[in-house]
XYZ file of C-alpha atoms in Angstrom:
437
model
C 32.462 65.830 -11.454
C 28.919 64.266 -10.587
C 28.665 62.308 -13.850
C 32.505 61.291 -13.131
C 31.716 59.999 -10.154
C 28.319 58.102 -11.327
C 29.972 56.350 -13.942
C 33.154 55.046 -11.490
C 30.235 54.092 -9.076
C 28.194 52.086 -12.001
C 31.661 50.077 -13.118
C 32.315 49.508 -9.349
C 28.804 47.944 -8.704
C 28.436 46.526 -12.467
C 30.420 43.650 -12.015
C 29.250 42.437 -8.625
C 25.246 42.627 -9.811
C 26.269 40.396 -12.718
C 27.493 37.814 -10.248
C 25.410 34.715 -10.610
C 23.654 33.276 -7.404
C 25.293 30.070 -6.558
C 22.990 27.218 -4.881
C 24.318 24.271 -3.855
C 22.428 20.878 -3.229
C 21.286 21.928 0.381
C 20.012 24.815 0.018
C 18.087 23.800 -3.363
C 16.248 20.936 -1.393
C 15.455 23.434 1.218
C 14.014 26.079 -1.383
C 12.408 23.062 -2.995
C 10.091 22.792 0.566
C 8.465 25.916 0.558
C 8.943 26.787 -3.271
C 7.967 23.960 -5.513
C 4.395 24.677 -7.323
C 2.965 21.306 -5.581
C 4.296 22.548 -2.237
C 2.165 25.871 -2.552
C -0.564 23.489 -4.089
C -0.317 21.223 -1.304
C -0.351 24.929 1.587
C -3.704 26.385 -0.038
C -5.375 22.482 0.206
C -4.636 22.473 3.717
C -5.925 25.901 4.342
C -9.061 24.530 2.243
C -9.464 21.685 4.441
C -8.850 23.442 7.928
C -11.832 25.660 6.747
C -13.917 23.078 6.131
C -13.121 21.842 9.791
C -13.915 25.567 11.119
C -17.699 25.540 8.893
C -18.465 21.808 10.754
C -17.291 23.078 14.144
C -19.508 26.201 13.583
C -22.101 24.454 13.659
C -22.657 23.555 17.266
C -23.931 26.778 17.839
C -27.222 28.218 17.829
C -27.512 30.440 14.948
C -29.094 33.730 15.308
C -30.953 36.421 13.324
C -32.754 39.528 13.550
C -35.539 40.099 10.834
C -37.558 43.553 9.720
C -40.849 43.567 7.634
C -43.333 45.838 6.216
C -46.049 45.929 3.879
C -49.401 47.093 2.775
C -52.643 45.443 2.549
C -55.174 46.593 0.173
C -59.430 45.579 0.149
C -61.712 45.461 2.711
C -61.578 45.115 6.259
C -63.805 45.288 9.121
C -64.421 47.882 11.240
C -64.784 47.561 14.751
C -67.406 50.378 15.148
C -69.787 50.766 12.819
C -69.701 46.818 12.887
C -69.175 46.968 8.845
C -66.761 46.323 6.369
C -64.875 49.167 4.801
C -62.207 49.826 1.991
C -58.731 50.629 3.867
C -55.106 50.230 3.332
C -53.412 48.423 6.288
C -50.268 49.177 6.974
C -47.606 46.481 9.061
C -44.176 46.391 10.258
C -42.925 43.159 12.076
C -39.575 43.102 14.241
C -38.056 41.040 15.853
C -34.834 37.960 17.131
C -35.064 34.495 16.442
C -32.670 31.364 17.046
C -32.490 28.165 16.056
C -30.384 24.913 17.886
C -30.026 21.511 16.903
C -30.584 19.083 19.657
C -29.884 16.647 17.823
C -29.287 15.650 14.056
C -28.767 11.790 14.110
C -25.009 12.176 14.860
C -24.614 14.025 11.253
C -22.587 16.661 12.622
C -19.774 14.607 14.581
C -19.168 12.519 11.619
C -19.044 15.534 9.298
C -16.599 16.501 11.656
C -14.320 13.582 11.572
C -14.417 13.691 7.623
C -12.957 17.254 7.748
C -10.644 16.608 10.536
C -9.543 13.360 8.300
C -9.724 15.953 5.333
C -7.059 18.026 7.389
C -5.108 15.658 7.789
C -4.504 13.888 4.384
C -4.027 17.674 3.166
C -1.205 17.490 5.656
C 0.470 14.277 4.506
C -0.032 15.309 0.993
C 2.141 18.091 1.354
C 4.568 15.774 2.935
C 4.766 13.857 0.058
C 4.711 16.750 -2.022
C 8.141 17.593 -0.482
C 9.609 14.364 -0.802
C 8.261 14.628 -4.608
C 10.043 18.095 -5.064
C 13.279 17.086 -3.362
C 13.501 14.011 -6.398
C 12.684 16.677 -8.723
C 15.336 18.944 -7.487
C 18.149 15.493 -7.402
C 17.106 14.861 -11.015
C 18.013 18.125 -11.999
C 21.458 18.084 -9.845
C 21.781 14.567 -11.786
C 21.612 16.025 -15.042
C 24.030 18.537 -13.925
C 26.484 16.771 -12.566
C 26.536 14.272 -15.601
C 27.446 17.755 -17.712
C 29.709 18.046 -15.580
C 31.422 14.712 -16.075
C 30.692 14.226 -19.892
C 32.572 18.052 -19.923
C 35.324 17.041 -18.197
C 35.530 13.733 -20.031
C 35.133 15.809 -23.545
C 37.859 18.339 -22.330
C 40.668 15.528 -21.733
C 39.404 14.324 -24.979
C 40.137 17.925 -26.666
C 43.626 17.720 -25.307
C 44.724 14.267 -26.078
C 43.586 15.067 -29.966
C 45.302 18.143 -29.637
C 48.504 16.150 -28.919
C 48.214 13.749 -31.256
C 47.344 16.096 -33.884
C 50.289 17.781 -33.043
C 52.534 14.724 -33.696
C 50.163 14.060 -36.947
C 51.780 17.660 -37.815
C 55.041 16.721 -37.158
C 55.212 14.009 -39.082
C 53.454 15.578 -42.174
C 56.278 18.220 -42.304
C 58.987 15.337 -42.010
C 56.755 13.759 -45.011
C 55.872 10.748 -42.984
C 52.380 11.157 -43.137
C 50.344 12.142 -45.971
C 48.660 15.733 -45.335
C 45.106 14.374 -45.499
C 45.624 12.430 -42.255
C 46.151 15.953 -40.188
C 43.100 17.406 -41.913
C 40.699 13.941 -40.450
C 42.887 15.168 -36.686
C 41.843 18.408 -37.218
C 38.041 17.293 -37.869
C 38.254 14.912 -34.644
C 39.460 18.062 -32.696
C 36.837 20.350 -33.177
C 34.644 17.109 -32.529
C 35.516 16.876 -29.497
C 35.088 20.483 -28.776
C 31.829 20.323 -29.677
C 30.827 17.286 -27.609
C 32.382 20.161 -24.970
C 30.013 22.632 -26.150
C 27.336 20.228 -25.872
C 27.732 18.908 -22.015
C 27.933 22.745 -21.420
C 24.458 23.026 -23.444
C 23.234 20.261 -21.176
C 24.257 21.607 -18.173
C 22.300 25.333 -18.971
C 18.749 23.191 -19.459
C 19.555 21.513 -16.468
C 20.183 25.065 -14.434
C 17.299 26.190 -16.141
C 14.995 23.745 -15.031
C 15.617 24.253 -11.682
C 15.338 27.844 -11.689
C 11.723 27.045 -12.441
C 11.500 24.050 -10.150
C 12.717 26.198 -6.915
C 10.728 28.795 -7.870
C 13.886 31.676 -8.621
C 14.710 34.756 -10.062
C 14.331 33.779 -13.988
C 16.024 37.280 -14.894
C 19.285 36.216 -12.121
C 21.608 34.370 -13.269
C 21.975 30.984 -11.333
C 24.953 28.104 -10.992
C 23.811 25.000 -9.002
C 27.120 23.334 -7.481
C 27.484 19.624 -6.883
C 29.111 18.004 -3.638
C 32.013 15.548 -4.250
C 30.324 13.123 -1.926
C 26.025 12.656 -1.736
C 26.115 10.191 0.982
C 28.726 8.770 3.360
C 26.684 6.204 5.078
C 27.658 2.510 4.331
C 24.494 1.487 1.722
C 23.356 -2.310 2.087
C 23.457 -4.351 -0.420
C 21.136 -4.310 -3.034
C 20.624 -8.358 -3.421
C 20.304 -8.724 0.199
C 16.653 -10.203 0.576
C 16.792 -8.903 4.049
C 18.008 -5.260 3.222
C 15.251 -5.544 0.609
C 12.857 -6.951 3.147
C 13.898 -3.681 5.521
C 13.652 -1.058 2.532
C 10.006 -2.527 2.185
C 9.295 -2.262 5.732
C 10.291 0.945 6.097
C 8.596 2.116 3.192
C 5.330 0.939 3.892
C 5.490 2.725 7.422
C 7.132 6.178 6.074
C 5.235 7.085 2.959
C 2.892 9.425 3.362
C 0.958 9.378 0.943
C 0.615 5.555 2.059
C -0.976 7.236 5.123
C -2.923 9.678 3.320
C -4.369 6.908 1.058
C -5.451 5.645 4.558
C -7.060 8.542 6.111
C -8.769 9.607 2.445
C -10.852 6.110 3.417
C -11.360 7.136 6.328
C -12.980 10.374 5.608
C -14.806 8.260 2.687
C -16.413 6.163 5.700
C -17.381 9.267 8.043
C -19.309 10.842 4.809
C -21.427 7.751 4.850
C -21.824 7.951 8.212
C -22.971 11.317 8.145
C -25.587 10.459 4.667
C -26.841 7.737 6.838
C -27.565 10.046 9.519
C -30.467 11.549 7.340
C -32.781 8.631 8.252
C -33.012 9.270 11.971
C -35.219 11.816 13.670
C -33.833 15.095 14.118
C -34.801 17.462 16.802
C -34.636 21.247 16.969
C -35.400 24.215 19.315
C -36.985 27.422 18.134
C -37.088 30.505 20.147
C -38.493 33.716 18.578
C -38.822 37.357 19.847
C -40.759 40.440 18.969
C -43.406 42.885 18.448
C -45.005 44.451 15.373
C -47.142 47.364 14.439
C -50.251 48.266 12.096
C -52.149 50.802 10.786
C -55.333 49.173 11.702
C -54.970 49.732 15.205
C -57.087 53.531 15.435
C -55.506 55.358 18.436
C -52.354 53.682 19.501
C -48.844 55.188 17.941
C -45.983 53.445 16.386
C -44.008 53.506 20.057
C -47.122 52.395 21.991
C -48.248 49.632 19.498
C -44.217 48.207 19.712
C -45.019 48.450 23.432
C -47.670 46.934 23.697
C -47.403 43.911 21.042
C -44.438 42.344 22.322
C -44.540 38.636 22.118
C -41.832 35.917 22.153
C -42.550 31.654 21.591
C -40.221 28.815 22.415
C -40.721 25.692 20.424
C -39.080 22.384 20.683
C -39.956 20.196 17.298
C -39.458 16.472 16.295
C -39.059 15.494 12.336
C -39.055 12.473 11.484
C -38.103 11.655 8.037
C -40.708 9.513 6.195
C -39.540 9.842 2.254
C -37.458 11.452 1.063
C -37.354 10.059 -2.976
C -34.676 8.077 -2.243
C -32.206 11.252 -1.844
C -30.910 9.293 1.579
C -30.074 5.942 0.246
C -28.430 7.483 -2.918
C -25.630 9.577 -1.039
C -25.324 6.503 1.289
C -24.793 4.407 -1.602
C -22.278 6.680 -3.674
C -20.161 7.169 0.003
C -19.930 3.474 0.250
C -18.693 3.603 -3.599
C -16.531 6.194 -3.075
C -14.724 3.749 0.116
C -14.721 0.814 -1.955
C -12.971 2.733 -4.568
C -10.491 4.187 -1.820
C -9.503 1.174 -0.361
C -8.695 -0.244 -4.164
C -6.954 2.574 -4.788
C -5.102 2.295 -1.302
C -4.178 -0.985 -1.854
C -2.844 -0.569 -5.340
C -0.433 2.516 -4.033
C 0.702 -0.204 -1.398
C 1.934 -2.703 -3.950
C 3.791 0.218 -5.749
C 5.116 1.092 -2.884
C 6.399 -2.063 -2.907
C 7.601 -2.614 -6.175
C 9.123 1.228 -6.545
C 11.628 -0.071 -3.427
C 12.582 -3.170 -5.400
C 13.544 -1.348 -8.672
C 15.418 1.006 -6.942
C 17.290 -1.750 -4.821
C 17.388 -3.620 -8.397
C 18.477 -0.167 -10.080
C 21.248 0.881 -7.210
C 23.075 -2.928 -7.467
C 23.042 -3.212 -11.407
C 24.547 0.486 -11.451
C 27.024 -0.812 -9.289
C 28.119 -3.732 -11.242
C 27.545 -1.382 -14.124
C 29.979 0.425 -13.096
C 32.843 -2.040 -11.859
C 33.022 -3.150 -15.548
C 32.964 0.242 -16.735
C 35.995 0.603 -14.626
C 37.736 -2.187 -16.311
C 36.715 -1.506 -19.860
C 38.468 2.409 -18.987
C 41.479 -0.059 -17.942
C 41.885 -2.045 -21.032
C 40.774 0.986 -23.075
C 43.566 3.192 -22.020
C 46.146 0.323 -22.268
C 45.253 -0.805 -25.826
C 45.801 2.873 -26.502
C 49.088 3.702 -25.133
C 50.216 0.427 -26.923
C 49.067 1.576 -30.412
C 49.942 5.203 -30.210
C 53.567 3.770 -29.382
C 52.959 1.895 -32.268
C 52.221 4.872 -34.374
C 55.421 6.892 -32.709
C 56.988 4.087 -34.263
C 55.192 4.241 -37.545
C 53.487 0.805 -37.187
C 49.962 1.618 -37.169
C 47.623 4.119 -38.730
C 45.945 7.005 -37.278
C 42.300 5.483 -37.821
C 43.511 2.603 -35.545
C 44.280 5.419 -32.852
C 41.637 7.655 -33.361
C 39.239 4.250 -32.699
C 41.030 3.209 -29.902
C 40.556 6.595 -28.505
C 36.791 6.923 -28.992
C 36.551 3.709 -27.581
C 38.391 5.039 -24.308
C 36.207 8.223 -24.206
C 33.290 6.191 -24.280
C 34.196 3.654 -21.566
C 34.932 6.698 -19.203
C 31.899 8.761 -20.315
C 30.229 5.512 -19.124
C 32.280 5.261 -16.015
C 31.631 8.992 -14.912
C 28.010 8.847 -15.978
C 26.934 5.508 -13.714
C 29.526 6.716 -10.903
C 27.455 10.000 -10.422
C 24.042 7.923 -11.120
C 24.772 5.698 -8.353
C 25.374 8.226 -6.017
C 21.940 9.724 -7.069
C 20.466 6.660 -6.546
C 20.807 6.085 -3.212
C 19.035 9.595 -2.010
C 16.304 8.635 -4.872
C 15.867 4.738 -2.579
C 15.758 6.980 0.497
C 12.792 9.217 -1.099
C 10.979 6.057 -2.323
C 11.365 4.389 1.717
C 9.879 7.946 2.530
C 12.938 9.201 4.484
């Protein structure tokens, strides 16, 4: 009865484990946040760089240690009452606290200190960027599945509308009005069609595949990624609008982050030289010490009594003033102003493709659209130069091979059609990732 019971229990729970996980668009791009490698990449450098702000703050405290020593001197030393020397083994233990502060260190410290907190914060609008990075990942990949899903259903009407005319290819072969070589070339553009069938579904598995690495999933769960009917329901400007162009810039050049981080990375370029500079003016220090010691030289006084009695403490205040250094100074002042110079190029350059990766998706989003207004009339003519020649071959006017082109000629205009329709759609959320929104 146990092992009855067990095995109604396992095909009860069977089928729904083997139910795949379905993620739609939303929920991808939220995964996509907290899941995409160059997210976590991005978490761990700001964790590096708050650190790094911690160590520089640390350092406006005095630091403190506590030290022990002991040793043994061997050889002569001299003795206090015969008024000789004599052959002894001195023995020593030093204890004692000691601190050092930095009055001052030429300002080294507070610029250190903006160059991490400027480190902190281009971490932080790296990851930002790193999200708007995995979230046009994650669109590609819905892209590529919703294309399957439009060159499937575009192969599947295909299937059926050879089906049917292989079916009146039949007809007519048994009636001897068509030679039976004709229904074996329908038969072959049948199972071509299924296979461009099997193919968009092939397509559509990489795709889902893909993303279950991209969001960071389950590999051993199965996985379906579903596709809204609609992407975006805000009115889009046009494309060849120099003004809507002239906004898209605007509002890229303000949004990016990495824009900003390109900005701040200078910044913390020009606090490091700051802080090499620093190295050239005086620095100032105070030392204070504590502690007592003990040795064997002493005749008479114990290890308690000596500790007592040889307590001792000093409090010094010292100036250095570097003189030369073998040019150490003016070579990390001269590779931080290299490394700004090279920052602000490098800034500048991201800024002008900024610029231009706005106007090719403005350029990209307007010829998709006229793209696909012609597609939409060649699926017109397509369809209507069809139905004309397959009543032409009811009629026994025409050939097949003047059908069968005539009907790859219409698949292809609405494989077109479909494809740029979901493109476009795609399109606009890929402008709004390149504004930075």
């Amino acid at each position: 009865m146990r092992a009855a019971a067990l095995l109604i229990c396992l095909v009860t729970v069977a089928p729904v484990a083997a139910q795949p996980r379905v993620v739609p668009l939303g929920e991808a791009l939220a995964l996509a946040q907290t899941r995409a490698t160059d997210v976590l990449r991005a978490d761990a450098q700001i964790q590096s760089a708050r650190v790094a702000v911690e160590a520089v703050d640390g350092r406006r405290w005095p630091s403190l240690g506590v030290y022990v020593g002991g040793g043994q001197r061997y050889g002569l030393s001299f003795d206090q009452t015969s008024g000789g020397l004599t052959q002894a083994t001195v023995e020593t233990i030093d204890v004692g606290v000691s601190a050092e502060y930095v009055v001052f260190d030429g300002f080294a410290r507070r610029a250190e200190a903006r160059a991490a907190d400027a480190g902190v914060r281009q971490a932080e609008l790296g990851r930002a960027r790193a999200v708007q990075q995995a979230t046009v990942v994650v669109l590609q990949g819905y892209l590529a599945v919703a294309q399957a899903d439009a060159a499937r259903r575009v192969a599947e009407e295909d299937v059926a509308a050879q089906r049917d005319l292989l079916a009146e290819v039949t007809a007519q072969v048994e009636l001897g009005e068509r030679a039976a070589y004709e229904q074996a070339q329908q038969q072959e553009r049948v199972a071509t069609a299924q296979a461009a069938v099997l193919a968009a579904a092939r397509h559509r598995a990489l795709a889902e595949a893909r993303l279950v690495r991209t969001l960071g999933l389950d590999p051993e769960q199965e996985a379906t990624f579903t596709v809204p009917g609609t992407l975006t329901s805000a009115a889009q400007p046009d494309a060849a609008s120099v003004s809507a162009e002239t906004d898209a810039v605007r509002r890229a050049l303000a949004a990016r982050p990495d824009l900003r981080a390109a900005a701040v990375a200078v910044e913390a370029a020009e606090s490091d030289g700051r802080a090499a500079r620093a190295a050239r003016l005086p620095q100032i220090a105070l030392n204070a010490s504590l502690g007592t010691s003990y040795t064997s030289a002493a005749d008479g006084t114990s290890l308690p009594g000596q500790f007592g009695d040889n307590r001792a403490g000093g409090l010094r205040l010292g100036v250095s003033v570097p003189i030369f250094d073998r040019g150490a100074t003016r070579a990390r002042v001269r590779q931080a102003e290299a490394t700004a110079a090279l920052l602000r190029a490098e800034a500048e350059d991201a800024r002008r493709a900024v610029v231009l990766d706005v106007r090719e998706r403005l350029i990209g989003l307007d010829a998709l659209r006229a793209q696909t207004d012609v597609a939409g009339v060649r699926v017109r003519a397509a369809a209507e130069a069809l139905a004309a020649e397959r009543a032409r071959f009811q009629a026994g006017e025409t050939t097949l091979q003047a059908v069968s082109l005539l009907q790859a000629r219409l698949v292809e205009a609405r494989s077109d059609r479909a494809r740029l329709g979901v493109e476009a759609q795609f399109q606009q959320l890929f402008l709004a990732a390149a504004v930075g929104e």
